[in-house]
Amino acid sequence: MVLLIHQDPLLHTPMYFLLSQLSLMDTVLISTIVPKMAAAYLTGRKSISAVGCGLQIFFFQTTGGAECFLLAAMSYDRYVAVCHPLRYATLMSWPLCLRMALGSWLLGTADGVMQAAVSLSFPFCNRHEIDHFFCEAPTLVRLACSDTSAFEYVMYICCVLMLLIPLSLILTSYSLLLSAVLHMRSTEARKKAFATCSSHLAVVVLYYGAAIFIYMRPKSYRLAKHDKVVSAFYTIFTPMLNPVIYSLRNNEVKGALRKCLSRCAALKSN
């Protein structure tokens, strides 16, 4: 998706720019976890250094946090496209898109640095076995010998804010968008509006559903087995599904992909 959007001039629009950032975040996320997990499974060496663990926490939290805010920016883009189509170029200018993308990355990075630094600062007991398939801050902190309740409380508040603030913006955008769509007289216009938003809405449901289940449940209701299953869903399967959702339901992306494959076939024949 990143290369396709970069190569095709027809996809050089704010919506696809934000989509390319989402695809980049998904690529970083899955590259942080899957190669190490696969290597551990194939070689049987299920160990990770402190530096490696810190890097996994950092990149995981950075991309996870950044994706929360980027999905909110994408929902605003869809709201403007449907509700204010004549003012789209003004309301979704390139400087604003760049600030949205950069802001998402910076907020995610701040969260990643904080969680990685604090998680590794605790003293750990003799038991160093992490009951997970990758280093995640809540799982790592459970192994600490000192009292971590203050950090866990702050981490819980941060996660709630980073999930609920973007989610509230997304819900607001879609509420206004739905109200506008219901007032449209043309059935064709309604279908087009729903088609424009359905891919993004599917990604939001997949991502936020799993993230809220992991980070917003009370500690007493958490089971390591459930956390591993849901974590696998939003760290592996959701990033894999996102490009499929956007390519299968988007005629512009399918057209760009066909053109790209045609060019590749022409180069091969030459």
PDB file of C-alpha atoms in Angstrom:
ATOM      1  CA  MET A   1       0.000   0.000   0.000  1.00  0.00           C
ATOM      2  CA  VAL A   2       2.825   2.453   0.841  1.00  0.00           C
ATOM      3  CA  LEU A   3       4.611   1.836  -2.471  1.00  0.00           C
ATOM      4  CA  LEU A   4       1.383   1.817  -4.474  1.00  0.00           C
ATOM      5  CA  ILE A   5       0.249   5.169  -3.064  1.00  0.00           C
ATOM      6  CA  HIS A   6       3.709   6.623  -3.618  1.00  0.00           C
ATOM      7  CA  GLN A   7       3.907   5.430  -7.242  1.00  0.00           C
ATOM      8  CA  ASP A   8       0.431   6.368  -8.518  1.00  0.00           C
ATOM      9  CA  PRO A   9      -0.193  10.148  -8.979  1.00  0.00           C
ATOM     10  CA  LEU A  10      -3.974   9.581  -8.795  1.00  0.00           C
ATOM     11  CA  LEU A  11      -3.549   8.468  -5.172  1.00  0.00           C
ATOM     12  CA  HIS A  12      -1.673  11.610  -4.134  1.00  0.00           C
ATOM     13  CA  THR A  13      -4.583  12.940  -2.082  1.00  0.00           C
ATOM     14  CA  PRO A  14      -4.943  13.625   1.682  1.00  0.00           C
ATOM     15  CA  MET A  15      -6.993  10.453   2.232  1.00  0.00           C
ATOM     16  CA  TYR A  16      -4.393   8.202   0.631  1.00  0.00           C
ATOM     17  CA  PHE A  17      -1.526  10.047   2.285  1.00  0.00           C
ATOM     18  CA  LEU A  18      -3.070   9.242   5.686  1.00  0.00           C
ATOM     19  CA  LEU A  19      -3.690   5.678   4.525  1.00  0.00           C
ATOM     20  CA  SER A  20      -0.009   5.350   3.564  1.00  0.00           C
ATOM     21  CA  GLN A  21       0.914   6.440   7.106  1.00  0.00           C
ATOM     22  CA  LEU A  22      -1.451   3.809   8.539  1.00  0.00           C
ATOM     23  CA  SER A  23       0.153   1.165   6.324  1.00  0.00           C
ATOM     24  CA  LEU A  24       3.625   2.288   7.438  1.00  0.00           C
ATOM     25  CA  MET A  25       2.596   2.008  11.105  1.00  0.00           C
ATOM     26  CA  ASP A  26       1.195  -1.482  10.508  1.00  0.00           C
ATOM     27  CA  THR A  27       4.436  -2.500   8.771  1.00  0.00           C
ATOM     28  CA  VAL A  28       6.569  -1.259  11.681  1.00  0.00           C
ATOM     29  CA  LEU A  29       4.270  -2.963  14.205  1.00  0.00           C
ATOM     30  CA  ILE A  30       4.269  -6.362  12.545  1.00  0.00           C
ATOM     31  CA  SER A  31       8.034  -6.163  11.820  1.00  0.00           C
ATOM     32  CA  THR A  32       8.699  -5.485  15.500  1.00  0.00           C
ATOM     33  CA  ILE A  33       6.964  -8.643  16.717  1.00  0.00           C
ATOM     34  CA  VAL A  34       6.603 -11.329  14.035  1.00  0.00           C
ATOM     35  CA  PRO A  35      10.270 -11.906  12.965  1.00  0.00           C
ATOM     36  CA  LYS A  36      11.438 -12.417  16.566  1.00  0.00           C
ATOM     37  CA  MET A  37       8.414 -14.600  17.368  1.00  0.00           C
ATOM     38  CA  ALA A  38       8.950 -16.723  14.249  1.00  0.00           C
ATOM     39  CA  ALA A  39      12.690 -17.094  14.969  1.00  0.00           C
ATOM     40  CA  ALA A  40      11.950 -18.209  18.549  1.00  0.00           C
ATOM     41  CA  TYR A  41       9.397 -20.744  17.301  1.00  0.00           C
ATOM     42  CA  LEU A  42      11.669 -22.182  14.589  1.00  0.00           C
ATOM     43  CA  THR A  43      14.932 -22.296  16.585  1.00  0.00           C
ATOM     44  CA  GLY A  44      13.493 -22.997  20.044  1.00  0.00           C
ATOM     45  CA  ARG A  45      15.551 -20.144  21.533  1.00  0.00           C
ATOM     46  CA  LYS A  46      12.798 -18.310  23.364  1.00  0.00           C
ATOM     47  CA  SER A  47      14.901 -15.547  24.889  1.00  0.00           C
ATOM     48  CA  ILE A  48      15.288 -11.809  24.353  1.00  0.00           C
ATOM     49  CA  SER A  49      17.818  -9.301  25.664  1.00  0.00           C
ATOM     50  CA  ALA A  50      16.855  -6.338  27.824  1.00  0.00           C
ATOM     51  CA  VAL A  51      17.646  -3.998  24.908  1.00  0.00           C
ATOM     52  CA  GLY A  52      15.546  -6.111  22.536  1.00  0.00           C
ATOM     53  CA  CYS A  53      12.682  -6.134  25.008  1.00  0.00           C
ATOM     54  CA  GLY A  54      12.891  -2.358  25.430  1.00  0.00           C
ATOM     55  CA  LEU A  55      12.882  -1.864  21.652  1.00  0.00           C
ATOM     56  CA  GLN A  56       9.825  -4.093  21.265  1.00  0.00           C
ATOM     57  CA  ILE A  57       7.945  -2.114  23.927  1.00  0.00           C
ATOM     58  CA  PHE A  58       9.025   1.190  22.355  1.00  0.00           C
ATOM     59  CA  PHE A  59       8.035   0.365  18.767  1.00  0.00           C
ATOM     60  CA  PHE A  60       4.861  -1.429  19.813  1.00  0.00           C
ATOM     61  CA  GLN A  61       3.627   1.469  21.961  1.00  0.00           C
ATOM     62  CA  THR A  62       4.771   4.070  19.425  1.00  0.00           C
ATOM     63  CA  THR A  63       2.906   2.528  16.500  1.00  0.00           C
ATOM     64  CA  GLY A  64      -0.109   1.568  18.646  1.00  0.00           C
ATOM     65  CA  GLY A  65      -0.479   5.068  20.085  1.00  0.00           C
ATOM     66  CA  ALA A  66       0.190   6.774  16.747  1.00  0.00           C
ATOM     67  CA  GLU A  67      -2.428   4.608  15.049  1.00  0.00           C
ATOM     68  CA  CYS A  68      -5.080   5.705  17.568  1.00  0.00           C
ATOM     69  CA  PHE A  69      -4.607   9.370  16.656  1.00  0.00           C
ATOM     70  CA  LEU A  70      -4.176   8.695  12.947  1.00  0.00           C
ATOM     71  CA  LEU A  71      -7.512   6.851  12.799  1.00  0.00           C
ATOM     72  CA  ALA A  72      -9.113   9.940  14.356  1.00  0.00           C
ATOM     73  CA  ALA A  73      -7.485  12.117  11.657  1.00  0.00           C
ATOM     74  CA  MET A  74      -8.777   9.755   8.972  1.00  0.00           C
ATOM     75  CA  SER A  75     -12.312   9.953  10.371  1.00  0.00           C
ATOM     76  CA  TYR A  76     -12.131  13.765  10.160  1.00  0.00           C
ATOM     77  CA  ASP A  77     -10.997  13.423   6.548  1.00  0.00           C
ATOM     78  CA  ARG A  78     -14.031  11.236   5.742  1.00  0.00           C
ATOM     79  CA  TYR A  79     -16.357  13.680   7.528  1.00  0.00           C
ATOM     80  CA  VAL A  80     -15.038  16.615   5.457  1.00  0.00           C
ATOM     81  CA  ALA A  81     -15.204  14.587   2.209  1.00  0.00           C
ATOM     82  CA  VAL A  82     -18.875  13.703   2.718  1.00  0.00           C
ATOM     83  CA  CYS A  83     -20.237  16.747   4.572  1.00  0.00           C
ATOM     84  CA  HIS A  84     -18.153  19.541   3.000  1.00  0.00           C
ATOM     85  CA  PRO A  85     -17.037  18.277  -0.428  1.00  0.00           C
ATOM     86  CA  LEU A  86     -16.743  21.772  -1.957  1.00  0.00           C
ATOM     87  CA  ARG A  87     -14.458  22.927   0.880  1.00  0.00           C
ATOM     88  CA  TYR A  88     -12.442  19.689   1.025  1.00  0.00           C
ATOM     89  CA  ALA A  89      -9.269  21.163  -0.490  1.00  0.00           C
ATOM     90  CA  THR A  90      -9.335  24.013   2.048  1.00  0.00           C
ATOM     91  CA  LEU A  91     -10.296  22.045   5.161  1.00  0.00           C
ATOM     92  CA  MET A  92      -7.951  19.119   4.358  1.00  0.00           C
ATOM     93  CA  SER A  93      -4.954  21.078   3.094  1.00  0.00           C
ATOM     94  CA  TRP A  94      -1.553  19.410   2.746  1.00  0.00           C
ATOM     95  CA  PRO A  95      -0.016  21.355   5.681  1.00  0.00           C
ATOM     96  CA  LEU A  96      -2.852  20.129   7.916  1.00  0.00           C
ATOM     97  CA  CYS A  97      -2.373  16.522   6.735  1.00  0.00           C
ATOM     98  CA  LEU A  98       1.353  16.711   7.469  1.00  0.00           C
ATOM     99  CA  ARG A  99       0.683  18.147  10.937  1.00  0.00           C
ATOM    100  CA  MET A 100      -1.864  15.386  11.638  1.00  0.00           C
ATOM    101  CA  ALA A 101       0.562  12.651  10.590  1.00  0.00           C
ATOM    102  CA  LEU A 102       3.518  14.198  12.422  1.00  0.00           C
ATOM    103  CA  GLY A 103       1.423  14.804  15.540  1.00  0.00           C
ATOM    104  CA  SER A 104       0.290  11.159  15.550  1.00  0.00           C
ATOM    105  CA  TRP A 105       3.885   9.921  15.308  1.00  0.00           C
ATOM    106  CA  LEU A 106       5.119  12.321  18.019  1.00  0.00           C
ATOM    107  CA  LEU A 107       2.355  11.420  20.497  1.00  0.00           C
ATOM    108  CA  GLY A 108       2.952   7.720  19.867  1.00  0.00           C
ATOM    109  CA  THR A 109       6.719   8.158  20.288  1.00  0.00           C
ATOM    110  CA  ALA A 110       6.269   9.986  23.609  1.00  0.00           C
ATOM    111  CA  ASP A 111       4.144   7.095  24.897  1.00  0.00           C
ATOM    112  CA  GLY A 112       6.655   4.525  23.620  1.00  0.00           C
ATOM    113  CA  VAL A 113       9.651   6.235  25.253  1.00  0.00           C
ATOM    114  CA  MET A 114       7.859   6.625  28.588  1.00  0.00           C
ATOM    115  CA  GLN A 115       6.606   3.044  28.799  1.00  0.00           C
ATOM    116  CA  ALA A 116       9.865   1.437  27.647  1.00  0.00           C
ATOM    117  CA  ALA A 117      12.030   3.528  30.000  1.00  0.00           C
ATOM    118  CA  VAL A 118       9.876   3.042  33.085  1.00  0.00           C
ATOM    119  CA  SER A 119       9.175  -0.668  32.471  1.00  0.00           C
ATOM    120  CA  LEU A 120      12.900  -1.487  32.298  1.00  0.00           C
ATOM    121  CA  SER A 121      13.782   0.700  35.302  1.00  0.00           C
ATOM    122  CA  PHE A 122      12.209  -1.697  37.845  1.00  0.00           C
ATOM    123  CA  PRO A 123      14.341  -4.346  39.580  1.00  0.00           C
ATOM    124  CA  PHE A 124      13.370  -7.871  38.510  1.00  0.00           C
ATOM    125  CA  CYS A 125      13.383 -11.016  40.619  1.00  0.00           C
ATOM    126  CA  ASN A 126      14.980 -14.342  39.687  1.00  0.00           C
ATOM    127  CA  ARG A 127      11.909 -15.249  37.617  1.00  0.00           C
ATOM    128  CA  HIS A 128      12.460 -13.706  34.171  1.00  0.00           C
ATOM    129  CA  GLU A 129       9.942 -15.704  32.143  1.00  0.00           C
ATOM    130  CA  ILE A 130       7.459 -13.457  30.319  1.00  0.00           C
ATOM    131  CA  ASP A 131       4.092 -15.166  29.838  1.00  0.00           C
ATOM    132  CA  HIS A 132       3.592 -13.686  26.359  1.00  0.00           C
ATOM    133  CA  PHE A 133       4.863 -14.048  22.773  1.00  0.00           C
ATOM    134  CA  PHE A 134       6.467 -10.562  22.836  1.00  0.00           C
ATOM    135  CA  CYS A 135       7.577  -7.926  25.357  1.00  0.00           C
ATOM    136  CA  GLU A 136       4.599  -5.868  26.440  1.00  0.00           C
ATOM    137  CA  ALA A 137       4.812  -3.360  29.295  1.00  0.00           C
ATOM    138  CA  PRO A 138       1.927  -4.708  31.458  1.00  0.00           C
ATOM    139  CA  THR A 139       3.260  -8.283  31.220  1.00  0.00           C
ATOM    140  CA  LEU A 140       6.859  -7.269  31.958  1.00  0.00           C
ATOM    141  CA  VAL A 141       5.919  -5.124  34.955  1.00  0.00           C
ATOM    142  CA  ARG A 142       4.281  -8.160  36.619  1.00  0.00           C
ATOM    143  CA  LEU A 143       7.795  -9.653  37.028  1.00  0.00           C
ATOM    144  CA  ALA A 144       9.151  -6.672  38.994  1.00  0.00           C
ATOM    145  CA  CYS A 145      10.160  -7.118  42.627  1.00  0.00           C
ATOM    146  CA  SER A 146       9.232  -3.588  43.732  1.00  0.00           C
ATOM    147  CA  ASP A 147       5.821  -1.962  44.059  1.00  0.00           C
ATOM    148  CA  THR A 148       4.582  -1.026  40.574  1.00  0.00           C
ATOM    149  CA  SER A 149       1.041   0.022  41.470  1.00  0.00           C
ATOM    150  CA  ALA A 150       1.699   3.750  40.856  1.00  0.00           C
ATOM    151  CA  PHE A 151       3.146   3.089  37.409  1.00  0.00           C
ATOM    152  CA  GLU A 152       0.342   0.657  36.542  1.00  0.00           C
ATOM    153  CA  TYR A 153      -2.226   3.273  37.560  1.00  0.00           C
ATOM    154  CA  VAL A 154      -0.551   5.991  35.457  1.00  0.00           C
ATOM    155  CA  MET A 155      -0.176   3.565  32.538  1.00  0.00           C
ATOM    156  CA  TYR A 156      -3.866   2.666  32.787  1.00  0.00           C
ATOM    157  CA  ILE A 157      -4.871   6.366  32.749  1.00  0.00           C
ATOM    158  CA  CYS A 158      -2.586   7.057  29.754  1.00  0.00           C
ATOM    159  CA  CYS A 159      -4.004   4.109  27.827  1.00  0.00           C
ATOM    160  CA  VAL A 160      -7.573   5.155  28.587  1.00  0.00           C
ATOM    161  CA  LEU A 161      -6.867   8.712  27.407  1.00  0.00           C
ATOM    162  CA  MET A 162      -5.039   7.576  24.277  1.00  0.00           C
ATOM    163  CA  LEU A 163      -7.936   5.299  23.396  1.00  0.00           C
ATOM    164  CA  LEU A 164     -10.944   7.351  24.487  1.00  0.00           C
ATOM    165  CA  ILE A 165      -9.911  10.802  23.204  1.00  0.00           C
ATOM    166  CA  PRO A 166      -9.351   9.643  19.592  1.00  0.00           C
ATOM    167  CA  LEU A 167     -12.376   7.324  19.825  1.00  0.00           C
ATOM    168  CA  SER A 168     -14.607  10.205  20.948  1.00  0.00           C
ATOM    169  CA  LEU A 169     -13.383  12.255  17.950  1.00  0.00           C
ATOM    170  CA  ILE A 170     -14.098   9.315  15.639  1.00  0.00           C
ATOM    171  CA  LEU A 171     -17.608   8.840  17.061  1.00  0.00           C
ATOM    172  CA  THR A 172     -18.314  12.578  16.758  1.00  0.00           C
ATOM    173  CA  SER A 173     -17.161  12.627  13.121  1.00  0.00           C
ATOM    174  CA  TYR A 174     -19.253   9.599  12.230  1.00  0.00           C
ATOM    175  CA  SER A 175     -22.318  10.914  14.062  1.00  0.00           C
ATOM    176  CA  LEU A 176     -22.204  14.133  12.023  1.00  0.00           C
ATOM    177  CA  LEU A 177     -21.455  12.141   8.895  1.00  0.00           C
ATOM    178  CA  LEU A 178     -24.355   9.741   9.466  1.00  0.00           C
ATOM    179  CA  SER A 179     -26.721  12.648  10.067  1.00  0.00           C
ATOM    180  CA  ALA A 180     -25.626  14.224   6.771  1.00  0.00           C
ATOM    181  CA  VAL A 181     -25.990  10.939   4.861  1.00  0.00           C
ATOM    182  CA  LEU A 182     -29.508  10.328   6.192  1.00  0.00           C
ATOM    183  CA  HIS A 183     -30.557  13.763   4.898  1.00  0.00           C
ATOM    184  CA  MET A 184     -29.311  12.999   1.372  1.00  0.00           C
ATOM    185  CA  ARG A 185     -32.140  12.612  -1.132  1.00  0.00           C
ATOM    186  CA  SER A 186     -30.194  10.592  -3.681  1.00  0.00           C
ATOM    187  CA  THR A 187     -29.872   6.847  -3.006  1.00  0.00           C
ATOM    188  CA  GLU A 188     -26.751   6.773  -5.175  1.00  0.00           C
ATOM    189  CA  ALA A 189     -25.158   9.533  -3.091  1.00  0.00           C
ATOM    190  CA  ARG A 190     -25.916   7.592   0.095  1.00  0.00           C
ATOM    191  CA  LYS A 191     -24.327   4.428  -1.285  1.00  0.00           C
ATOM    192  CA  LYS A 192     -21.242   6.354  -2.358  1.00  0.00           C
ATOM    193  CA  ALA A 193     -20.922   7.985   1.081  1.00  0.00           C
ATOM    194  CA  PHE A 194     -21.251   4.657   2.894  1.00  0.00           C
ATOM    195  CA  ALA A 195     -18.728   3.040   0.524  1.00  0.00           C
ATOM    196  CA  THR A 196     -16.284   5.866   1.231  1.00  0.00           C
ATOM    197  CA  CYS A 197     -16.450   5.310   4.987  1.00  0.00           C
ATOM    198  CA  SER A 198     -17.008   1.557   5.345  1.00  0.00           C
ATOM    199  CA  SER A 199     -13.344   0.547   4.971  1.00  0.00           C
ATOM    200  CA  HIS A 200     -12.158   3.006   7.611  1.00  0.00           C
ATOM    201  CA  LEU A 201     -15.013   2.047   9.940  1.00  0.00           C
ATOM    202  CA  ALA A 202     -14.099  -1.645   9.636  1.00  0.00           C
ATOM    203  CA  VAL A 203     -10.474  -0.877  10.580  1.00  0.00           C
ATOM    204  CA  VAL A 204     -11.609   1.238  13.562  1.00  0.00           C
ATOM    205  CA  VAL A 205     -13.848  -1.568  14.884  1.00  0.00           C
ATOM    206  CA  LEU A 206     -11.096  -4.187  14.533  1.00  0.00           C
ATOM    207  CA  TYR A 207      -8.396  -2.048  16.124  1.00  0.00           C
ATOM    208  CA  TYR A 208     -10.314  -0.387  18.950  1.00  0.00           C
ATOM    209  CA  GLY A 209     -12.276  -3.514  19.850  1.00  0.00           C
ATOM    210  CA  ALA A 210      -9.096  -5.463  20.593  1.00  0.00           C
ATOM    211  CA  ALA A 211      -7.225  -2.525  22.182  1.00  0.00           C
ATOM    212  CA  ILE A 212     -10.077  -1.664  24.565  1.00  0.00           C
ATOM    213  CA  PHE A 213     -10.369  -5.334  25.582  1.00  0.00           C
ATOM    214  CA  ILE A 214      -6.645  -5.452  26.427  1.00  0.00           C
ATOM    215  CA  TYR A 215      -6.052  -2.090  28.095  1.00  0.00           C
ATOM    216  CA  MET A 216      -9.347  -1.017  29.649  1.00  0.00           C
ATOM    217  CA  ARG A 217     -10.347  -4.133  31.557  1.00  0.00           C
ATOM    218  CA  PRO A 218      -9.893  -4.136  35.356  1.00  0.00           C
ATOM    219  CA  LYS A 219      -6.794  -6.012  36.483  1.00  0.00           C
ATOM    220  CA  SER A 220      -8.867  -8.642  38.312  1.00  0.00           C
ATOM    221  CA  TYR A 221     -10.492  -9.733  35.038  1.00  0.00           C
ATOM    222  CA  ARG A 222      -7.238 -10.236  33.130  1.00  0.00           C
ATOM    223  CA  LEU A 223      -6.043 -13.704  32.131  1.00  0.00           C
ATOM    224  CA  ALA A 224      -2.716 -14.236  30.332  1.00  0.00           C
ATOM    225  CA  LYS A 225      -4.320 -16.725  27.934  1.00  0.00           C
ATOM    226  CA  HIS A 226      -6.990 -14.229  26.818  1.00  0.00           C
ATOM    227  CA  ASP A 227      -4.430 -11.417  26.516  1.00  0.00           C
ATOM    228  CA  LYS A 228      -2.239 -13.520  24.216  1.00  0.00           C
ATOM    229  CA  VAL A 229      -5.126 -14.427  21.905  1.00  0.00           C
ATOM    230  CA  VAL A 230      -6.398 -10.831  21.617  1.00  0.00           C
ATOM    231  CA  SER A 231      -2.852  -9.435  21.324  1.00  0.00           C
ATOM    232  CA  ALA A 232      -2.209 -11.781  18.401  1.00  0.00           C
ATOM    233  CA  PHE A 233      -5.368 -10.438  16.791  1.00  0.00           C
ATOM    234  CA  TYR A 234      -4.416  -6.748  16.850  1.00  0.00           C
ATOM    235  CA  THR A 235      -0.625  -7.088  16.479  1.00  0.00           C
ATOM    236  CA  ILE A 236      -0.631  -9.642  13.628  1.00  0.00           C
ATOM    237  CA  PHE A 237      -4.038 -10.213  12.031  1.00  0.00           C
ATOM    238  CA  THR A 238      -5.374  -6.636  12.018  1.00  0.00           C
ATOM    239  CA  PRO A 239      -2.253  -5.174  10.292  1.00  0.00           C
ATOM    240  CA  MET A 240      -2.533  -7.984   7.724  1.00  0.00           C
ATOM    241  CA  LEU A 241      -6.241  -7.328   7.172  1.00  0.00           C
ATOM    242  CA  ASN A 242      -5.984  -3.527   6.794  1.00  0.00           C
ATOM    243  CA  PRO A 243      -4.451  -3.544   3.276  1.00  0.00           C
ATOM    244  CA  VAL A 244      -6.955  -6.218   2.199  1.00  0.00           C
ATOM    245  CA  ILE A 245      -9.891  -4.173   3.534  1.00  0.00           C
ATOM    246  CA  TYR A 246      -8.744  -1.032   1.723  1.00  0.00           C
ATOM    247  CA  SER A 247      -7.768  -2.751  -1.543  1.00  0.00           C
ATOM    248  CA  LEU A 248     -10.797  -5.034  -1.982  1.00  0.00           C
ATOM    249  CA  ARG A 249     -13.341  -2.288  -1.204  1.00  0.00           C
ATOM    250  CA  ASN A 250     -11.659   0.546  -3.111  1.00  0.00           C
ATOM    251  CA  ASN A 251     -11.863   0.863  -6.894  1.00  0.00           C
ATOM    252  CA  GLU A 252      -9.085   3.474  -7.054  1.00  0.00           C
ATOM    253  CA  VAL A 253      -6.642   1.217  -5.204  1.00  0.00           C
ATOM    254  CA  LYS A 254      -7.637  -1.776  -7.349  1.00  0.00           C
ATOM    255  CA  GLY A 255      -7.129   0.329 -10.481  1.00  0.00           C
ATOM    256  CA  ALA A 256      -3.692   1.481  -9.302  1.00  0.00           C
ATOM    257  CA  LEU A 257      -2.750  -2.117  -8.479  1.00  0.00           C
ATOM    258  CA  ARG A 258      -3.804  -3.305 -11.951  1.00  0.00           C
ATOM    259  CA  LYS A 259      -1.733  -0.551 -13.574  1.00  0.00           C
ATOM    260  CA  CYS A 260       1.269  -1.463 -11.422  1.00  0.00           C
ATOM    261  CA  LEU A 261       0.964  -5.160 -12.309  1.00  0.00           C
ATOM    262  CA  SER A 262       0.583  -4.285 -16.010  1.00  0.00           C
ATOM    263  CA  ARG A 263       3.784  -2.210 -15.889  1.00  0.00           C
ATOM    264  CA  CYS A 264       5.617  -5.059 -14.151  1.00  0.00           C
ATOM    265  CA  ALA A 265       4.375  -7.542 -16.789  1.00  0.00           C
ATOM    266  CA  ALA A 266       5.492  -5.186 -19.590  1.00  0.00           C
ATOM    267  CA  LEU A 267       8.948  -4.868 -18.065  1.00  0.00           C
ATOM    268  CA  LYS A 268       9.222  -8.659 -17.755  1.00  0.00           C
ATOM    269  CA  SER A 269       8.243  -9.211 -21.396  1.00  0.00           C
ATOM    270  CA  ASN A 270      10.866  -6.684 -22.531  1.00  0.00           C
TER     271      ASN A 270
END
